[in-house]
Coordinates of C-alpha atoms in Angstrom, one line a residue:
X1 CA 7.4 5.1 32.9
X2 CA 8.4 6.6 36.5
X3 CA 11.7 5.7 36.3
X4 CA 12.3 6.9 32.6
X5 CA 10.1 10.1 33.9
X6 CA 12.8 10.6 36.8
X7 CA 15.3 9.8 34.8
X8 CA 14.5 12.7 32.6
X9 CA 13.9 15.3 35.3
X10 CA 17.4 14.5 36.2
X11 CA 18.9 14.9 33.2
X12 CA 17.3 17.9 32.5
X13 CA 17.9 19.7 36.0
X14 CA 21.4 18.7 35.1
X15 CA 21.3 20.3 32.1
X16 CA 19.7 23.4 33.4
X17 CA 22.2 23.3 36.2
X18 CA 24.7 23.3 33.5
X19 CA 23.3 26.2 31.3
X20 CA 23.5 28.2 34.5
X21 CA 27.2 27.4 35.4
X22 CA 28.3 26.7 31.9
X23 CA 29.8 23.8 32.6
X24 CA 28.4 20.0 31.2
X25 CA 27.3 17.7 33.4
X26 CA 29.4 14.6 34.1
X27 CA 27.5 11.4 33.8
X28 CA 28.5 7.6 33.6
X29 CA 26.8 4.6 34.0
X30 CA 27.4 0.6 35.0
X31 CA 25.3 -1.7 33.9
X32 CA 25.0 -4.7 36.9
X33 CA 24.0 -7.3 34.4
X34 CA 27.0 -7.1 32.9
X35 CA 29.2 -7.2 35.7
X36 CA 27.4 -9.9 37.4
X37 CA 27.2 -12.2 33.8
X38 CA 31.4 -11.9 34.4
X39 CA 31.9 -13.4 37.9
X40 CA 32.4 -16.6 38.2
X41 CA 31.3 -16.9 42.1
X42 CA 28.0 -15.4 41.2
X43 CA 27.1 -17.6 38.3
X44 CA 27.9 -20.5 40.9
X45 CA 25.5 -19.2 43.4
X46 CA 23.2 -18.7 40.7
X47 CA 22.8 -21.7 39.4
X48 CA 22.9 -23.2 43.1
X49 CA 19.9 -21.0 43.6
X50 CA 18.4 -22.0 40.2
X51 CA 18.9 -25.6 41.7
X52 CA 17.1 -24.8 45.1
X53 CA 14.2 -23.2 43.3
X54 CA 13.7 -26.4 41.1
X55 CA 13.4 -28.3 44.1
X56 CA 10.7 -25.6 45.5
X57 CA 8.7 -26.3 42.4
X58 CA 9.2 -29.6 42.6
X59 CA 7.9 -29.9 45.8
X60 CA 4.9 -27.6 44.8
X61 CA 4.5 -30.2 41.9
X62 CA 4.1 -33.1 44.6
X63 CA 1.8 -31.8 47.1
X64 CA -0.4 -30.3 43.9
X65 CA -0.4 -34.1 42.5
X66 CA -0.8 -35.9 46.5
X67 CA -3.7 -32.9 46.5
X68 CA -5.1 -34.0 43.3
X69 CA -4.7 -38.0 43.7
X70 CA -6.5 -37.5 47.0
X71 CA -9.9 -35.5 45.1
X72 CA -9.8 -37.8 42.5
X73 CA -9.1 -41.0 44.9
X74 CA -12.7 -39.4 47.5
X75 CA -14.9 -38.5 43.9
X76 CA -14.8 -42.2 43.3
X77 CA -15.5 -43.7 46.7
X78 CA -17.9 -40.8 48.1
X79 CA -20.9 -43.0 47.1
X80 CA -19.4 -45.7 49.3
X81 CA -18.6 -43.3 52.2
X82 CA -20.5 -41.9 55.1
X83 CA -20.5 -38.0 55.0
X84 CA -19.0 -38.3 58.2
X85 CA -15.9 -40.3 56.5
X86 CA -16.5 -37.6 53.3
X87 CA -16.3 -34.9 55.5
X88 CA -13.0 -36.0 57.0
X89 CA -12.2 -36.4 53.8
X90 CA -12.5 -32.8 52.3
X91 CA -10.8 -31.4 55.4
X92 CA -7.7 -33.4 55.3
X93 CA -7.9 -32.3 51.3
X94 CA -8.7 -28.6 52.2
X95 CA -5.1 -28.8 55.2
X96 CA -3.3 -30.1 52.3
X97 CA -4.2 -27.4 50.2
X98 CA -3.7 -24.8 53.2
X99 CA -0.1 -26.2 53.6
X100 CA 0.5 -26.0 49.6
X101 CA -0.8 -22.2 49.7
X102 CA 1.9 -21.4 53.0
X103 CA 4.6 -23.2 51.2
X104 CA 4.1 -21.3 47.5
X105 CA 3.4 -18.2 50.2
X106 CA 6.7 -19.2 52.2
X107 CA 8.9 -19.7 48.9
X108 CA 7.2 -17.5 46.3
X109 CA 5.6 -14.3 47.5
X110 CA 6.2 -10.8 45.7
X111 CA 7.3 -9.4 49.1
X112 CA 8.9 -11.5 51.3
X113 CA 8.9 -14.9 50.0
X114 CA 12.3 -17.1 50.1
X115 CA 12.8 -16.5 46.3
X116 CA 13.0 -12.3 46.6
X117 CA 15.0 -12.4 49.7
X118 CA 17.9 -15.1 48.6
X119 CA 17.4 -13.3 44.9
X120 CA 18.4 -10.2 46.9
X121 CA 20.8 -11.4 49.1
X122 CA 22.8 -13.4 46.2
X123 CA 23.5 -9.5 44.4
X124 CA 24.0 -7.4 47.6
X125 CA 27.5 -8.4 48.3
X126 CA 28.4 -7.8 44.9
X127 CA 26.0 -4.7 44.4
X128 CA 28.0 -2.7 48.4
X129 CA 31.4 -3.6 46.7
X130 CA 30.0 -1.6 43.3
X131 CA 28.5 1.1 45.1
X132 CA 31.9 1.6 47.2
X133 CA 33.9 1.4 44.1
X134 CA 31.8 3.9 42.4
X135 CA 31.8 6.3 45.3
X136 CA 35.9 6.3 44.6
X137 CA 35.8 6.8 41.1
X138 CA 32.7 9.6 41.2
X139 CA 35.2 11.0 43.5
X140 CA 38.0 10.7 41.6
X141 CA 37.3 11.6 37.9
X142 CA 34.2 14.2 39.6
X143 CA 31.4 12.4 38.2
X144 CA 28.3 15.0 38.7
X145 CA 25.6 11.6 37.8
X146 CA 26.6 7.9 38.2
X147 CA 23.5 5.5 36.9
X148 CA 22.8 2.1 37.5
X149 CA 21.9 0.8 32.9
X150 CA 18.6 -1.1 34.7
X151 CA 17.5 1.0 37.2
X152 CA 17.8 3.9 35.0
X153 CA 15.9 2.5 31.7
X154 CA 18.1 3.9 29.6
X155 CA 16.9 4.7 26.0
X156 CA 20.6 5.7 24.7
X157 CA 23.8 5.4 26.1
X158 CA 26.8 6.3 24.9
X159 CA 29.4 3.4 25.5
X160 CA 31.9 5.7 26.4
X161 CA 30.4 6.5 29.6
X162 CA 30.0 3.0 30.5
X163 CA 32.3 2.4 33.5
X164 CA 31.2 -1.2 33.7
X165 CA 34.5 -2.6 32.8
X166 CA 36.3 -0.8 34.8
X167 CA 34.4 -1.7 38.1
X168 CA 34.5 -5.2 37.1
X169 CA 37.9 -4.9 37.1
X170 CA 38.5 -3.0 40.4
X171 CA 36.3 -6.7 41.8
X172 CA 38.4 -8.9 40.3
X173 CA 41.8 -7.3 42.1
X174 CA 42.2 -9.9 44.0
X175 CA 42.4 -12.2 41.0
X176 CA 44.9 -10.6 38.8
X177 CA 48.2 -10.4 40.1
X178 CA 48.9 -7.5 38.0
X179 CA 46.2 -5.2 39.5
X180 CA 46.4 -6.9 42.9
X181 CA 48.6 -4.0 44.3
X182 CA 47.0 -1.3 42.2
X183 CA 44.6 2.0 43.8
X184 CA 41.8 3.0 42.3
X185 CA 44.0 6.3 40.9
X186 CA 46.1 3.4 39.0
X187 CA 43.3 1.8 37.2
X188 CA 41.7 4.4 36.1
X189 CA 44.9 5.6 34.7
X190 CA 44.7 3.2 32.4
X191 CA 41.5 2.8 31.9
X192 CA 41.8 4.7 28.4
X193 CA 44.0 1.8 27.4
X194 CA 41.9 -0.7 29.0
X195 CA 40.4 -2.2 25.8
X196 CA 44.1 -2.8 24.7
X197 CA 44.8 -4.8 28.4
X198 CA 41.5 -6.3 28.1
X199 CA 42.3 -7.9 24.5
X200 CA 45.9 -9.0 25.8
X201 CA 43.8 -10.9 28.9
X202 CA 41.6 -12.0 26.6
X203 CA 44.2 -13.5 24.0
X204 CA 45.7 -15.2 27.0
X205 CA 43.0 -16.1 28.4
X206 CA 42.0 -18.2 24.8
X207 CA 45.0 -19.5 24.6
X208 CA 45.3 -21.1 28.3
X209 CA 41.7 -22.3 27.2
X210 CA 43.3 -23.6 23.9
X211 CA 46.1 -25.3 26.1
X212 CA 43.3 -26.4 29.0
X213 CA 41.5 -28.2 26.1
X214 CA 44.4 -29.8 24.4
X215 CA 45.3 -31.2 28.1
X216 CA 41.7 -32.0 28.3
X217 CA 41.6 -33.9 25.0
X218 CA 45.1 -35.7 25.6
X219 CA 43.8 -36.9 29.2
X220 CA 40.7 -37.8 27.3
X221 CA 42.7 -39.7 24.7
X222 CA 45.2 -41.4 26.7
X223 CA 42.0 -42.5 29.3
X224 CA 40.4 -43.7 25.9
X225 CA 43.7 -45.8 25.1
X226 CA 43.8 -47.2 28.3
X227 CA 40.2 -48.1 28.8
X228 CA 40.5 -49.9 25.6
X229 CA 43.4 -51.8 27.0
X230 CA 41.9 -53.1 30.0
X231 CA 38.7 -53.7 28.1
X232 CA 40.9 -55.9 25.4
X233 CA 42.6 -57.2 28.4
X234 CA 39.1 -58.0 30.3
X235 CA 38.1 -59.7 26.7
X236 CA 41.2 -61.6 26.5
X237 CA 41.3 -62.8 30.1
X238 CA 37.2 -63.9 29.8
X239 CA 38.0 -65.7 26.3
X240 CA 41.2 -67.5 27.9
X241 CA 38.7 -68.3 31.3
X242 CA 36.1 -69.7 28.7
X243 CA 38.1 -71.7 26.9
X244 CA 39.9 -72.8 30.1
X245 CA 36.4 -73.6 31.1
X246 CA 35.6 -75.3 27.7
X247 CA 38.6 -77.5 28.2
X248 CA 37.1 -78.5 32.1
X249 CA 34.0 -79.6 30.8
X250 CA 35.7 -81.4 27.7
X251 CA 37.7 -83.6 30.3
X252 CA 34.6 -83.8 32.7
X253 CA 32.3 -85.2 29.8
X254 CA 35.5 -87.1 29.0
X255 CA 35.4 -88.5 32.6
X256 CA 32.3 -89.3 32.9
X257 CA 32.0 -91.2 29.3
X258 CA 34.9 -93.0 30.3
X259 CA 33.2 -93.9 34.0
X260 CA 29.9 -94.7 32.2
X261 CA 31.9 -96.9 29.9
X262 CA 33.6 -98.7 32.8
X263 CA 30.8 -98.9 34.4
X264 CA 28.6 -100.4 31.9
X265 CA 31.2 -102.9 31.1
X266 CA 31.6 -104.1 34.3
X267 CA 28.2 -104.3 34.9
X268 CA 28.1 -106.4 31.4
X269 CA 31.0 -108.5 33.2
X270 CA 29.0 -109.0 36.3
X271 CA 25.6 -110.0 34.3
X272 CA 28.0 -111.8 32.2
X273 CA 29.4 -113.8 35.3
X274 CA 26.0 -114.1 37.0
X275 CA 24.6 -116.0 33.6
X276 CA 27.4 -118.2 33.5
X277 CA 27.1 -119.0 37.5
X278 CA 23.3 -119.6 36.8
X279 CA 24.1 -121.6 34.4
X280 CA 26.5 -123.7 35.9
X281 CA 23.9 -124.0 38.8
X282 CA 21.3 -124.8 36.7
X283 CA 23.4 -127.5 34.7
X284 CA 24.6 -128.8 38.2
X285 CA 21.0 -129.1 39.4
X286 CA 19.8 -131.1 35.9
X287 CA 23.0 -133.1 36.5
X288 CA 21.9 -134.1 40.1
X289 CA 18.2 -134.8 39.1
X290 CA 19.0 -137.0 36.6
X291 CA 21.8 -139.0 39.3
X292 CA 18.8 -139.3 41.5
X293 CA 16.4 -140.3 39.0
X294 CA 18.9 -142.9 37.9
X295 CA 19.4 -144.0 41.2
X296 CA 15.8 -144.2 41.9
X297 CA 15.3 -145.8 39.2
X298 CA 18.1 -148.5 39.9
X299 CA 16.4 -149.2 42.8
X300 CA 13.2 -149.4 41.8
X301 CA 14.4 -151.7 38.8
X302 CA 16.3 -154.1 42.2
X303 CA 13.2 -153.9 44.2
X304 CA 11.4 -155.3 41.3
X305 CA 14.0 -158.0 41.1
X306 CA 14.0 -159.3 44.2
X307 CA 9.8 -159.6 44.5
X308 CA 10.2 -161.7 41.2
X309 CA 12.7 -163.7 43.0
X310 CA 10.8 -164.5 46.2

């Protein structure tokens, strides 16, 4: 309500002023949201800043959980504690919340806290190089008001005293090789065609887009195709090694059947061999006993000869 109050004194001093000289006040307007939503390096920052205040709160998350972890963790032990231990307790708990409180302080407060100041200092470059360019064009087309859209709560505005667009383009000068060389004087010269220019960049600008995302989709594509490839590829050299590795084991298992057979046959051989050898040495030994019973008994049979004899 003060600024919209202000906002009418001025308009209506103006228009008093005017009565007086009979001549109409000359106001425009740029509207900073506008201009900033349009430049690339500051949406960068921005979103680098959004990322740095994520991590703040993130970090504020932490210590509130490490803070809340730690009550919860002395609730459940204080019966077992001394108040001594308790009371060591609750004051490391009460610098952990002291620390949290600095930090939020440090990172978050209304006045001078990290968040204003970077908040601040990511728009002040952008916000000198506005003010300068509409001190040349105030100058230039005698502008008797030049607003700010926000600043100025603005219930109406008429969009032919926006100068937005034509500020924006006096930053991006640098960037546009066919205003790089141009004065102020220039570009506003043509700023009464400016929609016309501003639909010409624009269809060229859609159709490098179009282009960009045609590249984009053929590079997509063809990274497709060959991913596929190596991935067939990869499939058909792991079926080949598998099958390679199928055959091993075949002619292992071959291998070793045929050793196992070898081997069992020649240990049939041997036992074979070893039965006929006991048998031979078993028929030898019968052969012998009954040589020695013979002979003993041949002797026997002449002993008993000879004692009938005598």
């Amino acid at each position: 309500m003060k600024r919209l109050r202000t906002l009418l004194t001025v308009l209506l001093l103006s228009v008093v002023g005017g009565g007086y000289a009979q001549k109409p006040s000359k106001i425009g307007y740029v509207d900073m949201d506008y201009i900033l939503s349009h430049l690339e390096d500051y949406k960068v920052a921005s979103q680098q800043f959004a990322l740095q205040v994520e991590q703040w709160q993130a970090e504020i998350e932490k210590r509130q959980n490490q803070i809340d972890t730690a009550e919860k963790q002395l609730e459940a032990e204080r019966a077992l504690l001394t108040p001594e231990l308790i009371k060591d307790k609750e004051e490391e708990i009460a610098l952990l919340k002291h620390n949290l409180n600095a930090y939020k302080e440090q990172k978050f407060n209304a006045e001078k806290g990290e968040y204003i100041t970077q908040k601040f200092m990511l728009a002040k470059p952008i916000q000198d190089q506005v003010f300068n360019i509409v001190q040349q064009i105030g100058k230039l087309r005698k502008y008797d008001f030049i607003f700010e859209k926000t600043d100025a709560t603005m219930l109406f505005s008429n969009e032919q005293h926006n100068l937005s667009k034509i500020v924006l383009r006096a930053l991006k000068k640098k960037d546009n090789a066919d205003d790089r060389n141009k004065d102020m004087a220039e570009l506003l010269k043509e700023s009464y065609d400016f929609e016309f220019v501003e639909e010409r960049v624009k269809k060229r600008k859609e159709a490098e887009k179009a282009r960009e995302e045609r590249r984009v989709q053929y590079e997509q594509e063809r990274l497709r195709k060959t991913e596929e490839m190596k991935q067939k590829q990869e499939a058909l050299k792991a079926q080949r090694a598998k099958e390679q590795a199928e055959k091993q084991e075949k002619a292992k298992k071959e291998r070793e059947a045929l050793q196992a057979q070898r081997a069992k046959e020649q240990a049939e051989r041997q036992q074979k061999a070893k039965e006929q050898r006991e048998a031979q040495q078993a028929q030898r030994a019968k052969e012998q006993a009954e040589r020695q019973q013979k002979a003993q008994q041949e002797r026997e049979a002449r002993t008993s000869k000879q004692t009938q004899t005598n």
